[in-house]
Amino acid sequence: MLILHRRVQLLQMTLVDCTREKFSKYEQLLNDAGQKYIVISDPPGVKVGSGGSTLHCLEYLANNFGQHSLSQWKVLIIHAGGFSQRFPSQSVLGKVFLTLPCSKYPIQMLEALLMMYISIPGKMNYGVFIAASDVIFLFNEKGNWDFRVPGFVAIAHPASLKLAKNHGVFILEDMISPWGKYRSDPSSPAMVATPKCFLHKQTAEVLKHKGAVIPDSDLIHTYQLSRSDTSINLPPISLQISALIHPAPPVYVDLAFYFDVPTALKLIQFYAGVKPLKCELEAYADFLQPLGSASSVDYYEQSSYPEKARVQQKLFGILNGTPFKVVIFHEAQFNHLGTISEYLHHICGNATLRSAYQFANHHGTEYGDAERLDCSLIHSVLGERSCIEAGTVIEYCILEEGVSIGRNCLLSNLHVPMNAVIPSNTFIHTVTLLVQHEVLYATCVFGVNDDLKRTLPRSCAFELEFLNLPLTSVLGIGTSECTTDDLWPANGDCNLWTAKLFPACSSRKQSCEAALLTIAAIKENGLFTFLRGFTVLVSMEDVMVLKTGTSMLDFQLGLQSKMLS
């Protein structure tokens, strides 16, 4: 929880995370910035999701500072990121501390979020503003809009049906001509509207059937606005929105939301009656779906989890009928950095975002005669004769001479040995572990597009793809050499997150060498034979239990100091 004093206005920012283990890492990172921070973790036990963590956070603030203080604060809650299974290099510290290579010095996602939302406190009453930690939203903030109304106010933007299937969508009371009905300022690209309902992670067919698609007649007004306005929120840029939306029909997709103090107090009272939670709640889905004149109970009545449905039904009864508005920014760009591939694209290939935040290709990097193309290097040491291809990001790494790295790779926290070759589309990341009081290192390697969440029953576990190949083709499955018990815990389904594929070694460099040999063994269909030579093998699930984030920070800060000295 960060308390920032800005003029006479108190902005209370609360950083919530899913595990207690990240406490010391966050406090070290935040306190190094010269401010006083308090980090709030989720309660121990069952995962409670972003909704449960929000409720826990509100109760924490009320219990420790009093409801009277809470009623006089403007609170920003940022969910710092959970296990980040689609972005494993952020699993240890959380996506809120993702590095962005701005030109003068790299910043963390937390700093980008504070820049992005810097105008929000001045436009809201006392209350709570909820934001995600993996989105950079560039928007033209010109217009007569604010959050000074009772109940909930959300932020939305036009986006494609393809994007909408993984997010929430607002259907307005007037979807025939919303532009003409809700826009109060003819020159403004923003409007305040009344949603009749909120749908969460629905298919394109459902969204079309429910009437969520913006009418073609409104698209003319929405996307033929001037693109030269310089009131884009931090920093000023010119946006080409129509190119981002078309040809797919757009809908109004969620970004963030605010609720007032009376609503916060109702949620605190609700939480007191249902805790300890025995299920996950989703902040956007479970707080916003009860709202609007056409809100439906289908989402919990059709649930296959009785305990969750019971809690959702009670929350629906608490929130249904609460006033509900949405601020829609029509000139905006939504940049999601929740996966490895998204991060690589936005850092190396998103011209608008690179211009807006002035991303630099080579920042704080020491190199000899390394050959560099269109890649991003952050606080790293490159040996002579190194070659790095386009679309690759290297952060906090030591590369010895003669290293060759392919396209579209992400390297993090590594010591790469001399003459190493890393193929294109590879993710590789070293984590410090504490195993029975011994410091070890595990270098986790995946394909950039490997699906760590894909779960299969044990009978077909080896159909999972690792580094773009099915496990059965690289492990010798079908013989007596390897069984599921060799790679996974004895019971339960199987996925890459829980597969013990990574040797634990005594040094960072040895660990990286083992990962490179893993890649070589896969090509030769001899991975299991290679892995049997190590005493300790770990999975990403194990890494999250055994990790020592302070050692990772020490390594990063050491390289950063070296580069800046």
Coordinates of C-alpha atoms in Angstrom, one line a residue:
M1 CA 0.0 0.0 0.0
L2 CA 1.6 3.2 -1.2
I3 CA 0.5 6.6 0.3
L4 CA 1.3 9.5 -2.0
H5 CA 0.7 13.1 -1.0
R6 CA -0.1 15.2 -4.0
R7 CA -0.8 18.8 -3.1
V8 CA -3.6 18.8 -0.6
Q9 CA -5.1 15.6 -2.0
L10 CA -4.4 12.2 -0.6
L11 CA -4.1 9.4 -3.0
Q12 CA -4.0 6.0 -1.5
M13 CA -2.6 3.3 -3.7
T14 CA -2.8 -0.3 -2.6
L15 CA -0.8 -3.0 -4.3
V16 CA -2.3 -6.4 -3.9
D17 CA -0.8 -9.8 -4.8
C18 CA -1.8 -13.4 -4.6
T19 CA 0.9 -14.7 -2.3
R20 CA 2.7 -13.7 0.9
E21 CA 6.1 -14.8 -0.5
K22 CA 6.4 -11.7 -2.6
F23 CA 6.2 -9.3 0.4
S24 CA 9.9 -8.8 0.9
K25 CA 10.6 -8.5 -2.8
Y26 CA 7.9 -5.9 -3.3
E27 CA 9.0 -3.9 -0.3
Q28 CA 12.6 -4.0 -1.4
L29 CA 11.7 -2.8 -4.9
L30 CA 9.3 -0.1 -3.7
N31 CA 11.3 1.2 -0.8
D32 CA 14.3 1.5 -3.1
A33 CA 12.3 4.2 -4.8
G34 CA 12.4 6.4 -1.7
Q35 CA 8.8 6.1 -0.8
K36 CA 7.0 4.4 2.1
Y37 CA 5.1 1.4 0.8
I38 CA 3.0 -1.3 2.4
V39 CA 2.1 -4.3 0.3
I40 CA -1.1 -6.3 1.0
S41 CA -1.1 -10.0 0.2
D42 CA -4.1 -12.3 -0.2
P43 CA -5.2 -14.3 2.9
P44 CA -3.5 -17.7 3.3
G45 CA -5.2 -20.8 2.0
V46 CA -7.5 -21.1 -1.1
K47 CA -6.8 -18.8 -4.0
V48 CA -9.4 -16.0 -3.8
G49 CA -8.9 -14.3 -7.2
S50 CA -8.8 -10.6 -8.0
G51 CA -12.2 -10.1 -6.6
G52 CA -11.4 -11.8 -3.3
S53 CA -8.1 -9.9 -3.0
T54 CA -10.0 -6.6 -3.5
L55 CA -12.4 -7.5 -0.7
H56 CA -9.6 -8.5 1.6
C57 CA -7.7 -5.2 0.7
L58 CA -10.8 -3.1 1.5
E59 CA -11.2 -4.8 4.9
Y60 CA -7.5 -4.4 5.6
L61 CA -7.7 -0.6 5.0
A62 CA -10.8 -0.3 7.1
N63 CA -9.4 -2.3 10.0
N64 CA -6.0 -0.6 10.0
F65 CA -6.9 2.9 9.2
G66 CA -10.6 3.1 10.1
Q67 CA -13.7 3.5 7.9
H68 CA -13.6 7.2 8.6
S69 CA -10.2 7.5 6.9
L70 CA -11.2 5.2 4.1
S71 CA -14.2 7.5 3.4
Q72 CA -11.7 10.4 2.9
W73 CA -9.3 8.7 0.6
K74 CA -9.0 8.1 -3.1
V75 CA -7.7 4.6 -3.4
L76 CA -6.0 3.0 -6.4
I77 CA -5.8 -0.8 -6.2
I78 CA -3.5 -2.5 -8.7
H79 CA -3.5 -6.3 -8.8
A80 CA 0.2 -7.1 -9.1
G81 CA -0.2 -10.4 -10.9
G82 CA -0.6 -14.0 -9.8
F83 CA 1.5 -16.9 -11.1
S84 CA 1.8 -15.3 -14.6
Q85 CA 1.7 -18.7 -16.3
R86 CA 1.6 -17.1 -19.7
F87 CA 4.6 -14.9 -18.8
P88 CA 6.9 -17.0 -16.6
S89 CA 9.7 -14.4 -16.2
Q90 CA 7.2 -12.4 -14.3
S91 CA 6.1 -15.2 -12.0
V92 CA 8.5 -14.4 -9.2
L93 CA 8.1 -10.7 -8.9
G94 CA 4.7 -10.1 -10.7
K95 CA 3.8 -8.2 -13.8
V96 CA 3.6 -4.9 -12.0
F97 CA 7.4 -4.9 -12.0
L98 CA 7.8 -5.7 -15.7
T99 CA 10.6 -3.7 -17.2
L100 CA 9.9 -1.2 -20.0
P101 CA 12.9 0.2 -21.9
C102 CA 12.2 3.9 -21.9
S103 CA 14.9 6.0 -23.5
K104 CA 16.4 7.8 -20.5
Y105 CA 16.1 4.9 -18.1
P106 CA 14.0 1.8 -17.9
I107 CA 10.8 2.0 -15.9
Q108 CA 8.7 -0.6 -14.3
M109 CA 5.0 -1.3 -15.2
L110 CA 4.0 0.3 -11.9
E111 CA 5.5 3.6 -13.0
A112 CA 3.8 3.4 -16.4
L113 CA 0.5 2.8 -14.6
L114 CA 0.9 5.8 -12.4
M115 CA 1.7 7.9 -15.5
M116 CA -1.3 6.5 -17.3
Y117 CA -3.8 7.2 -14.6
I118 CA -2.3 10.5 -13.2
S119 CA -5.3 12.5 -14.2
I120 CA -7.9 10.1 -12.6
P121 CA -7.7 11.3 -8.9
G122 CA -8.7 14.8 -10.0
K123 CA -11.8 13.5 -11.7
M124 CA -13.1 11.2 -8.9
N125 CA -14.9 11.5 -5.6
Y126 CA -13.5 9.6 -2.6
G127 CA -13.6 6.0 -3.5
V128 CA -11.7 3.1 -5.1
F129 CA -10.3 2.7 -8.6
I130 CA -9.4 -0.8 -9.7
A131 CA -6.7 -1.4 -12.4
A132 CA -4.9 -4.3 -13.9
S133 CA -1.1 -4.5 -14.0
D134 CA -0.6 -5.8 -17.5
V135 CA -2.2 -3.1 -19.7
I136 CA -0.9 0.1 -21.1
F137 CA -3.8 2.3 -22.3
L138 CA -3.1 5.3 -24.5
F139 CA -6.1 7.5 -24.8
N140 CA -7.3 11.0 -25.8
E141 CA -8.7 12.3 -22.5
K142 CA -10.2 15.4 -23.9
G143 CA -13.9 16.0 -23.0
N144 CA -16.3 16.5 -20.2
W145 CA -16.1 13.3 -18.2
D146 CA -15.4 12.3 -14.6
F147 CA -16.2 9.7 -11.9
R148 CA -18.1 12.1 -9.6
V149 CA -21.3 10.1 -9.6
P150 CA -22.7 7.5 -7.1
G151 CA -22.1 3.8 -7.5
F152 CA -19.8 2.3 -10.3
V153 CA -18.1 4.1 -13.2
A154 CA -16.1 1.9 -15.6
I155 CA -13.7 2.8 -18.4
A156 CA -14.2 1.2 -21.9
H157 CA -12.9 1.5 -25.4
P158 CA -14.0 0.1 -28.8
A159 CA -12.2 -3.2 -29.6
S160 CA -12.7 -6.2 -31.9
L161 CA -14.7 -9.2 -31.1
K162 CA -11.5 -11.2 -31.2
L163 CA -10.2 -9.2 -28.2
A164 CA -13.5 -9.1 -26.5
K165 CA -13.8 -12.8 -26.0
N166 CA -11.1 -12.6 -23.3
H167 CA -12.4 -9.5 -21.6
G168 CA -15.7 -7.9 -20.5
V169 CA -18.1 -6.1 -22.8
F170 CA -20.6 -3.3 -22.0
I171 CA -24.0 -3.2 -23.8
L172 CA -25.5 0.3 -23.5
E173 CA -29.1 1.2 -22.9
D174 CA -29.1 2.8 -26.4
M175 CA -27.1 0.7 -28.8
I176 CA -28.9 2.1 -31.9
S177 CA -27.1 5.4 -31.9
P178 CA -25.0 5.7 -28.8
W179 CA -22.7 8.3 -30.3
G180 CA -25.6 10.7 -30.8
K181 CA -27.3 10.0 -27.5
Y182 CA -24.4 10.1 -25.0
R183 CA -21.8 12.5 -26.4
S184 CA -22.3 15.9 -24.7
D185 CA -19.4 17.6 -26.4
P186 CA -19.3 17.5 -30.2
S187 CA -15.5 17.9 -30.3
S188 CA -14.9 15.2 -27.6
P189 CA -13.7 11.7 -28.5
A190 CA -15.0 10.5 -25.1
M191 CA -18.6 10.0 -23.9
V192 CA -20.3 8.9 -20.7
A193 CA -23.0 6.3 -21.2
T194 CA -25.4 4.1 -19.2
P195 CA -24.8 0.3 -19.6
K196 CA -27.8 -2.0 -19.4
C197 CA -25.6 -4.9 -18.7
F198 CA -22.0 -6.2 -18.6
L199 CA -21.0 -9.5 -20.2
H200 CA -17.7 -11.3 -19.3
K201 CA -15.6 -13.5 -21.6
Q202 CA -18.4 -14.4 -24.0
T203 CA -18.1 -15.8 -27.5
A204 CA -18.5 -13.6 -30.6
E205 CA -21.8 -15.3 -31.4
V206 CA -23.2 -14.5 -27.9
L207 CA -22.1 -10.9 -28.1
K208 CA -23.7 -10.4 -31.5
H209 CA -26.9 -12.1 -30.3
K210 CA -27.1 -9.9 -27.2
G211 CA -26.7 -6.7 -29.3
A212 CA -23.2 -5.7 -28.2
V213 CA -21.8 -4.8 -31.6
I214 CA -21.5 -1.0 -32.3
P215 CA -23.8 -0.1 -35.2
D216 CA -22.1 0.7 -38.5
S217 CA -23.8 4.2 -38.6
D218 CA -22.0 5.1 -35.4
L219 CA -18.6 3.9 -36.7
I220 CA -18.5 6.8 -39.1
H221 CA -18.7 9.3 -36.3
T222 CA -16.5 7.3 -34.0
Y223 CA -13.5 6.8 -36.3
Q224 CA -13.4 9.8 -38.5
L225 CA -12.4 12.1 -35.8
S226 CA -9.2 14.2 -36.1
R227 CA -6.1 12.2 -35.2
S228 CA -3.9 15.3 -34.6
D229 CA -5.2 16.1 -31.1
T230 CA -2.3 16.4 -28.6
S231 CA -4.4 15.8 -25.4
I232 CA -3.5 12.0 -25.5
N233 CA -2.8 10.9 -22.0
L234 CA 0.9 10.8 -21.3
P235 CA 2.7 11.4 -23.6
P236 CA 1.0 13.3 -26.4
I237 CA 0.9 11.2 -29.6
S238 CA -1.3 10.9 -32.7
L239 CA -3.4 7.7 -32.8
Q240 CA -4.6 5.8 -35.9
I241 CA -7.5 4.1 -34.2
S242 CA -9.4 2.9 -37.3
A243 CA -6.5 0.7 -38.3
L244 CA -6.6 -1.0 -35.0
I245 CA -10.3 -1.8 -35.0
H246 CA -11.3 -2.7 -38.6
P247 CA -12.3 -4.9 -40.3
A248 CA -13.8 -6.7 -37.3
P249 CA -17.0 -5.2 -35.9
P250 CA -16.2 -3.5 -32.6
V251 CA -17.7 -3.7 -29.2
Y252 CA -17.2 -1.7 -26.0
V253 CA -14.5 -3.5 -23.9
D254 CA -13.6 -3.0 -20.3
L255 CA -10.4 -1.5 -19.0
A256 CA -10.8 -0.4 -15.3
F257 CA -13.5 0.7 -12.9
Y258 CA -14.3 3.0 -9.9
F259 CA -16.8 2.7 -7.1
D260 CA -17.7 5.2 -4.4
V261 CA -17.2 5.0 -0.7
P262 CA -20.8 3.7 0.2
T263 CA -20.2 0.9 -2.3
A264 CA -16.9 0.1 -0.7
L265 CA -18.5 -0.1 2.7
K266 CA -21.2 -2.4 1.4
L267 CA -18.5 -4.7 0.0
I268 CA -16.6 -4.7 3.3
Q269 CA -19.8 -5.7 5.1
F270 CA -20.5 -8.4 2.5
Y271 CA -16.9 -9.8 2.9
A272 CA -17.3 -10.0 6.7
G273 CA -20.3 -12.3 6.1
V274 CA -18.6 -14.7 3.7
K275 CA -15.0 -15.0 4.7
P276 CA -12.9 -17.0 4.7
L277 CA -13.6 -17.4 1.0
K278 CA -13.4 -20.9 -0.3
C279 CA -13.5 -19.9 -4.0
E280 CA -12.1 -17.5 -6.5
L281 CA -14.0 -14.2 -7.3
E282 CA -13.1 -12.1 -10.3
A283 CA -13.2 -8.4 -9.7
Y284 CA -14.5 -7.4 -13.1
A285 CA -16.9 -10.4 -13.7
D286 CA -18.3 -10.6 -10.2
F287 CA -18.5 -6.8 -9.4
L288 CA -19.9 -5.6 -12.7
Q289 CA -22.2 -8.4 -13.9
P290 CA -24.8 -7.7 -11.2
L291 CA -25.1 -4.1 -12.5
G292 CA -27.4 -2.6 -15.1
S293 CA -31.1 -2.7 -15.9
A294 CA -30.7 -5.9 -17.9
S295 CA -28.2 -7.8 -15.6
S296 CA -28.7 -11.5 -15.6
V297 CA -28.2 -14.2 -13.0
D298 CA -27.2 -16.7 -15.7
Y299 CA -23.5 -16.5 -15.0
Y300 CA -23.9 -18.0 -11.5
E301 CA -27.0 -20.1 -12.0
Q302 CA -25.1 -22.0 -14.7
S303 CA -22.0 -22.4 -12.6
S304 CA -20.7 -25.9 -12.0
Y305 CA -19.2 -24.8 -8.6
P306 CA -21.9 -24.6 -6.0
E307 CA -19.8 -22.7 -3.4
K308 CA -18.8 -20.1 -5.9
A309 CA -22.4 -19.8 -7.1
R310 CA -23.6 -19.3 -3.5
V311 CA -21.2 -16.4 -3.0
Q312 CA -21.9 -14.9 -6.4
Q313 CA -25.6 -15.0 -5.7
K314 CA -25.2 -13.1 -2.4
L315 CA -22.9 -10.5 -4.1
F316 CA -25.5 -10.1 -6.8
G317 CA -28.1 -9.3 -4.2
I318 CA -25.8 -6.7 -2.6
L319 CA -24.8 -4.9 -5.8
N320 CA -27.8 -5.2 -8.1
G321 CA -29.5 -1.9 -8.5
T322 CA -26.3 0.2 -7.8
P323 CA -26.0 3.1 -10.2
F324 CA -23.7 2.3 -13.2
K325 CA -22.0 4.4 -15.8
V326 CA -19.2 3.9 -18.3
V327 CA -16.7 6.4 -19.7
I328 CA -15.9 5.4 -23.3
F329 CA -12.7 6.7 -25.0
H330 CA -13.1 6.4 -28.7
E331 CA -9.5 7.5 -29.5
A332 CA -7.5 4.9 -27.6
Q333 CA -5.1 2.1 -28.0
F334 CA -5.3 -0.9 -25.7
N335 CA -1.9 -2.7 -25.2
H336 CA -2.1 -5.9 -23.3
L337 CA 1.3 -7.2 -22.0
G338 CA 0.1 -10.4 -20.3
T339 CA 2.0 -13.0 -22.4
I340 CA 5.5 -13.4 -23.7
S341 CA 4.5 -12.9 -27.3
E342 CA 2.5 -9.8 -26.5
Y343 CA 5.4 -8.3 -24.6
L344 CA 7.9 -9.0 -27.5
H345 CA 5.5 -7.4 -30.0
H346 CA 4.8 -4.3 -28.0
I347 CA 8.4 -3.7 -27.0
C348 CA 9.9 -4.4 -30.4
G349 CA 7.1 -3.9 -33.0
N350 CA 4.4 -1.6 -31.7
A351 CA 5.4 1.7 -33.3
T352 CA 2.7 3.8 -31.5
L353 CA 3.6 2.5 -28.0
R354 CA 7.4 2.7 -28.7
S355 CA 6.9 6.4 -29.7
A356 CA 4.6 7.2 -26.8
Y357 CA 6.9 5.9 -24.2
Q358 CA 10.1 6.5 -26.2
F359 CA 11.3 2.9 -26.0
A360 CA 15.0 2.6 -26.7
N361 CA 16.6 -0.4 -28.4
H362 CA 19.8 -0.4 -26.3
H363 CA 19.6 0.9 -22.8
G364 CA 22.2 0.6 -20.1
T365 CA 24.1 -2.1 -22.1
E366 CA 27.8 -2.8 -22.3
Y367 CA 28.9 -4.5 -25.5
G368 CA 32.0 -5.0 -27.6
D369 CA 31.6 -5.5 -31.3
A370 CA 28.3 -7.3 -31.0
E371 CA 26.1 -7.2 -34.0
R372 CA 22.7 -5.8 -33.1
L373 CA 19.6 -5.6 -35.2
D374 CA 16.1 -4.5 -34.2
C375 CA 16.1 -5.9 -30.7
S376 CA 15.8 -4.5 -27.2
L377 CA 18.7 -4.8 -24.7
I378 CA 18.2 -3.8 -21.0
H379 CA 20.9 -3.6 -18.4
S380 CA 22.9 -6.4 -20.0
V381 CA 26.6 -7.2 -20.8
L382 CA 27.2 -8.5 -24.3
G383 CA 30.5 -10.1 -25.3
E384 CA 32.3 -9.6 -28.5
R385 CA 31.1 -11.2 -31.7
S386 CA 27.6 -11.7 -30.3
C387 CA 24.8 -11.7 -32.8
I388 CA 21.2 -10.9 -31.9
E389 CA 18.4 -11.0 -34.4
A390 CA 15.3 -8.8 -34.6
G391 CA 12.4 -8.9 -32.2
T392 CA 14.4 -10.2 -29.3
V393 CA 14.4 -8.7 -25.8
I394 CA 17.4 -9.3 -23.4
E395 CA 17.1 -8.0 -19.9
Y396 CA 19.5 -8.4 -17.0
C397 CA 21.8 -10.8 -18.7
I398 CA 25.6 -11.5 -19.1
L399 CA 26.4 -12.9 -22.5
E400 CA 29.9 -14.1 -23.1
E401 CA 31.6 -13.7 -26.5
G402 CA 30.3 -15.4 -29.6
V403 CA 26.7 -15.8 -28.5
S404 CA 24.1 -16.2 -31.2
I405 CA 20.4 -15.5 -30.5
G406 CA 17.6 -16.0 -33.0
R407 CA 14.5 -13.9 -33.6
N408 CA 11.6 -13.3 -31.2
C409 CA 13.3 -14.5 -28.1
L410 CA 13.1 -13.4 -24.4
L411 CA 16.2 -13.8 -22.3
S412 CA 16.1 -12.8 -18.6
N413 CA 18.5 -13.0 -15.6
L414 CA 21.0 -15.3 -17.5
H415 CA 24.7 -15.9 -17.6
V416 CA 25.1 -17.3 -21.1
P417 CA 28.3 -19.2 -21.8
M418 CA 30.7 -18.6 -24.7
N419 CA 29.5 -19.4 -28.3
A420 CA 26.0 -20.4 -27.1
V421 CA 23.3 -20.7 -29.7
I422 CA 19.7 -19.9 -28.7
P423 CA 17.2 -20.7 -31.5
S424 CA 14.4 -18.3 -32.5
N425 CA 11.1 -18.2 -30.5
T426 CA 12.8 -19.3 -27.3
F427 CA 12.0 -18.1 -23.8
I428 CA 14.8 -18.7 -21.2
H429 CA 15.0 -17.3 -17.7
T430 CA 17.0 -18.1 -14.6
V431 CA 15.6 -18.2 -11.0
T432 CA 17.5 -18.5 -7.8
L433 CA 16.3 -21.3 -5.5
L434 CA 16.8 -22.3 -1.9
V435 CA 16.7 -26.1 -1.7
Q436 CA 17.3 -27.5 1.8
H437 CA 19.3 -24.4 2.8
E438 CA 21.4 -24.6 -0.3
V439 CA 21.4 -21.9 -3.0
L440 CA 20.8 -23.4 -6.4
Y441 CA 19.8 -22.0 -9.8
A442 CA 17.2 -23.3 -12.3
T443 CA 17.0 -22.0 -15.9
C444 CA 13.5 -22.5 -17.3
V445 CA 13.2 -22.8 -21.0
F446 CA 10.0 -22.8 -23.1
G447 CA 8.9 -22.0 -26.6
V448 CA 7.5 -18.4 -26.8
N449 CA 4.1 -19.9 -27.7
D450 CA 4.1 -22.9 -25.4
D451 CA 0.9 -23.2 -23.5
L452 CA 1.8 -23.8 -19.8
K453 CA -1.8 -23.8 -18.8
R454 CA -3.0 -26.5 -21.2
T455 CA -3.9 -29.5 -18.9
L456 CA -4.4 -33.1 -20.1
P457 CA -5.2 -36.3 -18.2
R458 CA -2.3 -38.5 -17.4
S459 CA -3.3 -41.0 -20.1
C460 CA -2.4 -38.5 -22.9
A461 CA 0.0 -36.1 -21.0
F462 CA 2.8 -36.6 -23.5
E463 CA 0.7 -34.9 -26.2
L464 CA 1.7 -31.6 -24.5
E465 CA 4.0 -29.6 -26.7
F466 CA 7.4 -28.4 -25.2
L467 CA 9.5 -26.1 -27.4
N468 CA 7.1 -26.6 -30.3
L469 CA 7.4 -30.4 -30.2
P470 CA 5.1 -33.1 -28.5
L471 CA 6.8 -34.6 -25.5
T472 CA 6.2 -38.1 -26.8
S473 CA 8.7 -37.4 -29.7
V474 CA 11.5 -36.1 -27.4
L475 CA 11.2 -38.4 -24.4
G476 CA 10.8 -41.9 -25.9
I477 CA 7.3 -42.4 -24.6
G478 CA 5.7 -45.7 -25.4
T479 CA 8.8 -47.5 -24.0
S480 CA 9.7 -48.2 -20.4
E481 CA 12.2 -45.3 -20.4
C482 CA 9.8 -42.6 -19.0
T483 CA 6.4 -42.5 -17.4
T484 CA 4.2 -39.6 -16.3
D485 CA 5.4 -40.3 -12.7
D486 CA 8.9 -39.3 -13.8
L487 CA 7.8 -35.8 -14.7
W488 CA 4.7 -35.1 -12.7
P489 CA 3.4 -35.5 -9.1
A490 CA 1.8 -38.9 -8.5
N491 CA -1.8 -37.8 -8.8
G492 CA -3.7 -35.3 -10.9
D493 CA -3.7 -34.0 -14.4
C494 CA -0.6 -32.8 -16.2
N495 CA 0.6 -29.6 -17.8
L496 CA 3.9 -27.9 -18.6
W497 CA 3.7 -25.7 -15.4
T498 CA 4.0 -28.8 -13.2
A499 CA 6.4 -30.8 -15.3
K500 CA 9.8 -31.4 -13.7
L501 CA 11.9 -30.4 -16.8
F502 CA 14.6 -28.1 -15.3
P503 CA 17.8 -29.2 -13.6
A504 CA 18.8 -27.2 -10.4
C505 CA 22.5 -26.3 -10.6
S506 CA 25.1 -24.7 -8.4
S507 CA 25.7 -21.6 -10.4
R508 CA 23.8 -19.3 -12.8
K509 CA 26.1 -20.1 -15.7
Q510 CA 25.9 -23.9 -15.1
S511 CA 22.2 -23.6 -15.0
C512 CA 22.0 -21.8 -18.3
E513 CA 24.4 -24.4 -19.8
A514 CA 21.9 -27.1 -18.7
A515 CA 19.0 -25.3 -20.3
L516 CA 21.0 -25.1 -23.6
L517 CA 21.8 -28.8 -23.4
T518 CA 18.1 -29.4 -22.8
I519 CA 17.3 -27.7 -26.2
A520 CA 20.0 -29.8 -27.8
A521 CA 18.7 -33.0 -26.3
I522 CA 15.2 -32.2 -27.5
K523 CA 16.5 -32.0 -31.1
E524 CA 18.2 -35.4 -30.7
N525 CA 15.1 -37.0 -29.0
G526 CA 17.1 -37.7 -25.9
L527 CA 15.7 -35.4 -23.4
F528 CA 14.8 -37.9 -20.7
T529 CA 18.2 -39.6 -20.8
F530 CA 19.8 -36.2 -20.4
L531 CA 17.5 -35.2 -17.4
R532 CA 18.2 -38.4 -15.6
G533 CA 21.8 -37.2 -15.1
F534 CA 20.7 -34.5 -12.6
T535 CA 20.0 -35.0 -8.9
V536 CA 17.4 -32.2 -8.6
L537 CA 14.8 -31.5 -11.3
V538 CA 12.2 -28.8 -10.7
S539 CA 9.0 -27.5 -12.4
M540 CA 7.7 -24.0 -12.6
E541 CA 5.4 -24.9 -9.8
D542 CA 8.4 -25.9 -7.7
V543 CA 10.2 -22.7 -8.7
M544 CA 7.3 -20.7 -7.2
V545 CA 7.8 -22.5 -3.9
L546 CA 11.6 -22.5 -3.7
K547 CA 12.4 -19.1 -5.3
T548 CA 14.4 -16.4 -3.5
G549 CA 13.3 -13.2 -5.2
T550 CA 15.8 -11.1 -3.2
S551 CA 18.7 -12.9 -4.9
M552 CA 17.1 -12.1 -8.3
L553 CA 16.8 -8.4 -7.3
D554 CA 20.4 -8.3 -6.1
F555 CA 21.6 -9.7 -9.5
Q556 CA 19.5 -7.2 -11.4
L557 CA 20.5 -4.2 -9.3
G558 CA 24.1 -5.3 -9.6
L559 CA 23.9 -5.2 -13.4
Q560 CA 22.0 -1.9 -13.3
S561 CA 24.6 -0.3 -11.1
K562 CA 27.4 -1.5 -13.3
M563 CA 25.7 -0.1 -16.4
L564 CA 24.9 3.2 -14.8
S565 CA 28.3 3.7 -13.2

